[in-house]
JSON list of C-alpha atoms in Angstrom, two decimals:
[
{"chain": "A", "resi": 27, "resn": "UNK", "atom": "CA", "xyz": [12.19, 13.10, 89.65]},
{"chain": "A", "resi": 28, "resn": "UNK", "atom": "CA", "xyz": [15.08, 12.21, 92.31]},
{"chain": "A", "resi": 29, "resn": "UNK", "atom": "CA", "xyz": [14.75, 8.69, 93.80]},
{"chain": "A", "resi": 30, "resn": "UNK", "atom": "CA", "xyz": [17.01, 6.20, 96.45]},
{"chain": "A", "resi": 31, "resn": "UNK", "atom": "CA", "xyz": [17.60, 3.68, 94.05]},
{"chain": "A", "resi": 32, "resn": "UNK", "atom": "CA", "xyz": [20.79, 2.56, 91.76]},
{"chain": "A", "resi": 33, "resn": "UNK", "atom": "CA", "xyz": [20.80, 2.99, 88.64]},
{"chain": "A", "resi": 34, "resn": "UNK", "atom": "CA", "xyz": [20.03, -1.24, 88.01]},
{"chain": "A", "resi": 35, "resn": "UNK", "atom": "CA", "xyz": [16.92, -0.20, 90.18]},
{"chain": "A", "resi": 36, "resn": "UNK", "atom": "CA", "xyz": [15.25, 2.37, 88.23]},
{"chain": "A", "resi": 37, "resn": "UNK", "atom": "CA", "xyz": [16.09, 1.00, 84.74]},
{"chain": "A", "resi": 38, "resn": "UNK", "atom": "CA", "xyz": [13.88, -1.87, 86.17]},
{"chain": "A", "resi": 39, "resn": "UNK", "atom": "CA", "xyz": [11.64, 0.44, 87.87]},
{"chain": "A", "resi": 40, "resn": "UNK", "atom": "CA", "xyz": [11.34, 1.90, 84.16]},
{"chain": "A", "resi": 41, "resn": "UNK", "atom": "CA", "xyz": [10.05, -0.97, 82.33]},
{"chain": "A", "resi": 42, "resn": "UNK", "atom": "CA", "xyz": [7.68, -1.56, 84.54]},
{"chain": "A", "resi": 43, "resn": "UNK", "atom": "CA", "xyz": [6.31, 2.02, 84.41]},
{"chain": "A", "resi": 44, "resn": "UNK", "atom": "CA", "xyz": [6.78, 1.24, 80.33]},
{"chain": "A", "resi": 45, "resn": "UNK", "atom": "CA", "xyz": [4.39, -1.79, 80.69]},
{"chain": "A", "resi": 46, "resn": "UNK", "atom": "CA", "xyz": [1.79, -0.81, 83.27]},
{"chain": "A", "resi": 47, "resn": "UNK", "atom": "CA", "xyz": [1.77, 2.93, 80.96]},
{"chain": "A", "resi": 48, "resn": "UNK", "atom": "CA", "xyz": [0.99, 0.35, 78.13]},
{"chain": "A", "resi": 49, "resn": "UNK", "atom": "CA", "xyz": [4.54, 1.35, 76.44]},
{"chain": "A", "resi": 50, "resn": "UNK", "atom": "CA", "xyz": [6.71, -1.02, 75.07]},
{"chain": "A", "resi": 51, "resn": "UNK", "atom": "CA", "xyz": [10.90, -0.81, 74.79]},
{"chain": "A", "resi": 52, "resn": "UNK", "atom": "CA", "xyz": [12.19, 0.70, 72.01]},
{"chain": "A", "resi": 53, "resn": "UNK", "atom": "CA", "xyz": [15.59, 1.23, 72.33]},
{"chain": "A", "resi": 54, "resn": "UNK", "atom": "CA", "xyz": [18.34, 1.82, 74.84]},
{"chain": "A", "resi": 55, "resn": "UNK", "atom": "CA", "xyz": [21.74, 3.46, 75.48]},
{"chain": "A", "resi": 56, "resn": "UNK", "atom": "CA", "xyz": [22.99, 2.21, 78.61]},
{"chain": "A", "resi": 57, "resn": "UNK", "atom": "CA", "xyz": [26.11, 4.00, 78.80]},
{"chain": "A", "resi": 58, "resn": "UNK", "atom": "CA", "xyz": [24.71, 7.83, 78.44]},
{"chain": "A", "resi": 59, "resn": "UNK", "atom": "CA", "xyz": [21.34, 6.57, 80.72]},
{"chain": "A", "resi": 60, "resn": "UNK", "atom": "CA", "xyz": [19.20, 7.05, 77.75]},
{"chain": "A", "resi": 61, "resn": "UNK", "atom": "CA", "xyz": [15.77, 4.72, 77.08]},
{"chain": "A", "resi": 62, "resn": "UNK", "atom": "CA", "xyz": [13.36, 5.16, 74.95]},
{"chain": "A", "resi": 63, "resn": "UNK", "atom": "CA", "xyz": [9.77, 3.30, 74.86]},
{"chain": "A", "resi": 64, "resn": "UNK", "atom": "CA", "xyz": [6.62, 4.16, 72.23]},
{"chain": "A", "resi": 65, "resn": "UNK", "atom": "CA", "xyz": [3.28, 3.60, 72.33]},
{"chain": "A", "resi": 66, "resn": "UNK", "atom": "CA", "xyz": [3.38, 2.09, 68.72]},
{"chain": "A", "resi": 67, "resn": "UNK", "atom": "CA", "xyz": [3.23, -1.27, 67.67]},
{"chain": "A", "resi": 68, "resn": "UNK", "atom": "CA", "xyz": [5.41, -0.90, 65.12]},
{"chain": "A", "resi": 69, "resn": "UNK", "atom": "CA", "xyz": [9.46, 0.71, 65.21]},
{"chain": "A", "resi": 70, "resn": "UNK", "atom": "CA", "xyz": [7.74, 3.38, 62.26]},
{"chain": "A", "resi": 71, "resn": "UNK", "atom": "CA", "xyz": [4.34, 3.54, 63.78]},
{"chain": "A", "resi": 72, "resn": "UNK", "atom": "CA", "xyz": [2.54, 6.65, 65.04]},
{"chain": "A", "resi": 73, "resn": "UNK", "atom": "CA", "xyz": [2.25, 6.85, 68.52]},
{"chain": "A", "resi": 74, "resn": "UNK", "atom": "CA", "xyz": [3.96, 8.92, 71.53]},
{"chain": "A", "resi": 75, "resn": "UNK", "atom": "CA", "xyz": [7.44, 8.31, 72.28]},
{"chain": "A", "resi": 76, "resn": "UNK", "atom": "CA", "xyz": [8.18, 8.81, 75.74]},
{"chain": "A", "resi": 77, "resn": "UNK", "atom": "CA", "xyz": [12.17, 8.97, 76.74]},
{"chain": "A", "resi": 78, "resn": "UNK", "atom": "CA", "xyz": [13.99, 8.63, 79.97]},
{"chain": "A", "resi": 79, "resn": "UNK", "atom": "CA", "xyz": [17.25, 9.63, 81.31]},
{"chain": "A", "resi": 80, "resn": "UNK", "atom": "CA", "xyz": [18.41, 8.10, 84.40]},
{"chain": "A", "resi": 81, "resn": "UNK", "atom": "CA", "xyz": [21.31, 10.19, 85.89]},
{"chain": "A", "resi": 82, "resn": "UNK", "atom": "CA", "xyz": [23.20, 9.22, 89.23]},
{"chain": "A", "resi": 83, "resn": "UNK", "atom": "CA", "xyz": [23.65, 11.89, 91.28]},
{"chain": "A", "resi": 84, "resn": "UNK", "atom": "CA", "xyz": [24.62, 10.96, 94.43]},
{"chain": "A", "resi": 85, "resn": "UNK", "atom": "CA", "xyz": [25.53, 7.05, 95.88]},
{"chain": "A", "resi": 86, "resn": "UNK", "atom": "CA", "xyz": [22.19, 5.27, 95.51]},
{"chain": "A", "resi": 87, "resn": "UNK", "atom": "CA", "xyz": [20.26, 8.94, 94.04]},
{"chain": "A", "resi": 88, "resn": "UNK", "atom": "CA", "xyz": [19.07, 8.51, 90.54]},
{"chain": "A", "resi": 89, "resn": "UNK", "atom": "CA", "xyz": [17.78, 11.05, 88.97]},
{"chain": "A", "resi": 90, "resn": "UNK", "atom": "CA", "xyz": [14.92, 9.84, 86.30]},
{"chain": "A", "resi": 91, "resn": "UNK", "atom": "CA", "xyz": [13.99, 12.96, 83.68]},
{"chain": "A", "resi": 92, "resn": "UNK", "atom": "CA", "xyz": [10.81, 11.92, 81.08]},
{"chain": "A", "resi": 93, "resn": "UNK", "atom": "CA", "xyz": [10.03, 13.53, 78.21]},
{"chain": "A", "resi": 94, "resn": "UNK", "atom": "CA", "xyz": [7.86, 12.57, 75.18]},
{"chain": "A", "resi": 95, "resn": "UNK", "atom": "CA", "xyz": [6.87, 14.02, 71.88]},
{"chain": "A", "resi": 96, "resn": "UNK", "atom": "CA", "xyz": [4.17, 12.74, 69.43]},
{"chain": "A", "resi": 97, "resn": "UNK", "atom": "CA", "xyz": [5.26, 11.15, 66.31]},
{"chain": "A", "resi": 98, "resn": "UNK", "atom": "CA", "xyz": [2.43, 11.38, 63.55]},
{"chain": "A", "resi": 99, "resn": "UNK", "atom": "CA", "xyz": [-0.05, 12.77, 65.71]},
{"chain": "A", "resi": 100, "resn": "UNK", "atom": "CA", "xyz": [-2.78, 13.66, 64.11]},
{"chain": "A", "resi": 101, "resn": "UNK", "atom": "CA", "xyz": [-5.48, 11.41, 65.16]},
{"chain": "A", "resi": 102, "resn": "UNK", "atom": "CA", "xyz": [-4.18, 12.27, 68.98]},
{"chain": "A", "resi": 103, "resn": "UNK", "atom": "CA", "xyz": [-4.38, 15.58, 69.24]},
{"chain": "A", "resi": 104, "resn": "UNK", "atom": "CA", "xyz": [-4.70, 16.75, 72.79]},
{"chain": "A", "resi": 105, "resn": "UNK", "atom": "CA", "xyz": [-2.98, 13.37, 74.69]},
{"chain": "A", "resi": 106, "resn": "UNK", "atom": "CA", "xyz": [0.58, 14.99, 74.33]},
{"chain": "A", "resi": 107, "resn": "UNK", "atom": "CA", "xyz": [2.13, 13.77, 77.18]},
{"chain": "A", "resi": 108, "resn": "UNK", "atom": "CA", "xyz": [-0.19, 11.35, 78.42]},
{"chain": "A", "resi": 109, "resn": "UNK", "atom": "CA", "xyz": [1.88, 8.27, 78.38]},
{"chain": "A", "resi": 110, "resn": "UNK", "atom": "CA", "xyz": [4.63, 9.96, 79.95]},
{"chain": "A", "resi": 111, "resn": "UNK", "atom": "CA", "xyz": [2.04, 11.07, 82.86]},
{"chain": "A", "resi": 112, "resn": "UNK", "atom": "CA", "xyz": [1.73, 7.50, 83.49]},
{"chain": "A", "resi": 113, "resn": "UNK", "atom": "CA", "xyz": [4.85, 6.73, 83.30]},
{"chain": "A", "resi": 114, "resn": "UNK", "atom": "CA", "xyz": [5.70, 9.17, 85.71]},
{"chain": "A", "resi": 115, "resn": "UNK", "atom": "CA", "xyz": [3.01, 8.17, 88.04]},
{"chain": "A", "resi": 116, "resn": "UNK", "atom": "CA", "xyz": [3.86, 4.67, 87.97]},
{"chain": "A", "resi": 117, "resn": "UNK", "atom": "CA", "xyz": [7.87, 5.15, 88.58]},
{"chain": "A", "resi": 118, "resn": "UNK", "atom": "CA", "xyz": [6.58, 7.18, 91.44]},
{"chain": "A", "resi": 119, "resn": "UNK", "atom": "CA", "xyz": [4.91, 3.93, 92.92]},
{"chain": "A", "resi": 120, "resn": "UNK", "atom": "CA", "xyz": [7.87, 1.73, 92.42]},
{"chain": "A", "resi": 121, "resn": "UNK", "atom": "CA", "xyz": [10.61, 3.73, 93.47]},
{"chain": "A", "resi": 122, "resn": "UNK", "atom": "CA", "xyz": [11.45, 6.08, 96.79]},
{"chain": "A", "resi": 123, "resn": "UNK", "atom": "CA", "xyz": [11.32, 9.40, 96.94]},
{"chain": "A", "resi": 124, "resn": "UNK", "atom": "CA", "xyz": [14.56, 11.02, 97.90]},
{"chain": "A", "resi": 125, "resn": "UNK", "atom": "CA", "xyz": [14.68, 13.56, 100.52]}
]
């Protein structure tokens, strides 16, 4: 997803999508764009992990790629993916679309 924001912006934008998904931070590397928020309650606990990327590509373009994999997943077979659908959904509320 391409959005008119900085990068400040949609980090922001990101944590909010994190909380209103019902994701929480996990961990962060703010110098390769890299964040990466679970589902679990725990650091160890099973649960989808959903990680973003936020990529400048242009002044004020961010480019925000999610992607999420299931981390003992047996009792949630069939919701691959769902947190980072909401995710998605809700970074598409908060941030503009660029053209």
């Amino acid at each position: 997803m391409t959005f008119r924001a900085s990068s400040g912006e949609a980090v922001a934008a990101l944590e909010e999508a994190a909380r209103r998904a019902g994701m929480q931070h996990l961990s962060s590397d703010a110098a390769t764009g890299l964040f990466v928020f679970t589902a679990g309650r725990m650091v160890l606990a099973s649960g989808e992990k959903v990680t973003a990327q936020v990529r400048e590509v242009a002044a004020d373009t961010v480019q925000v790629t999610l992607s999420s994999n299931l981390q003992f997943g047996l009792g949630n077979i069939g919701r691959t993916g769902a947190a980072r659908d909401r995710m998605a959904e809700a970074i598409s509320q908060l941030l503009p679309a660029a053209s």
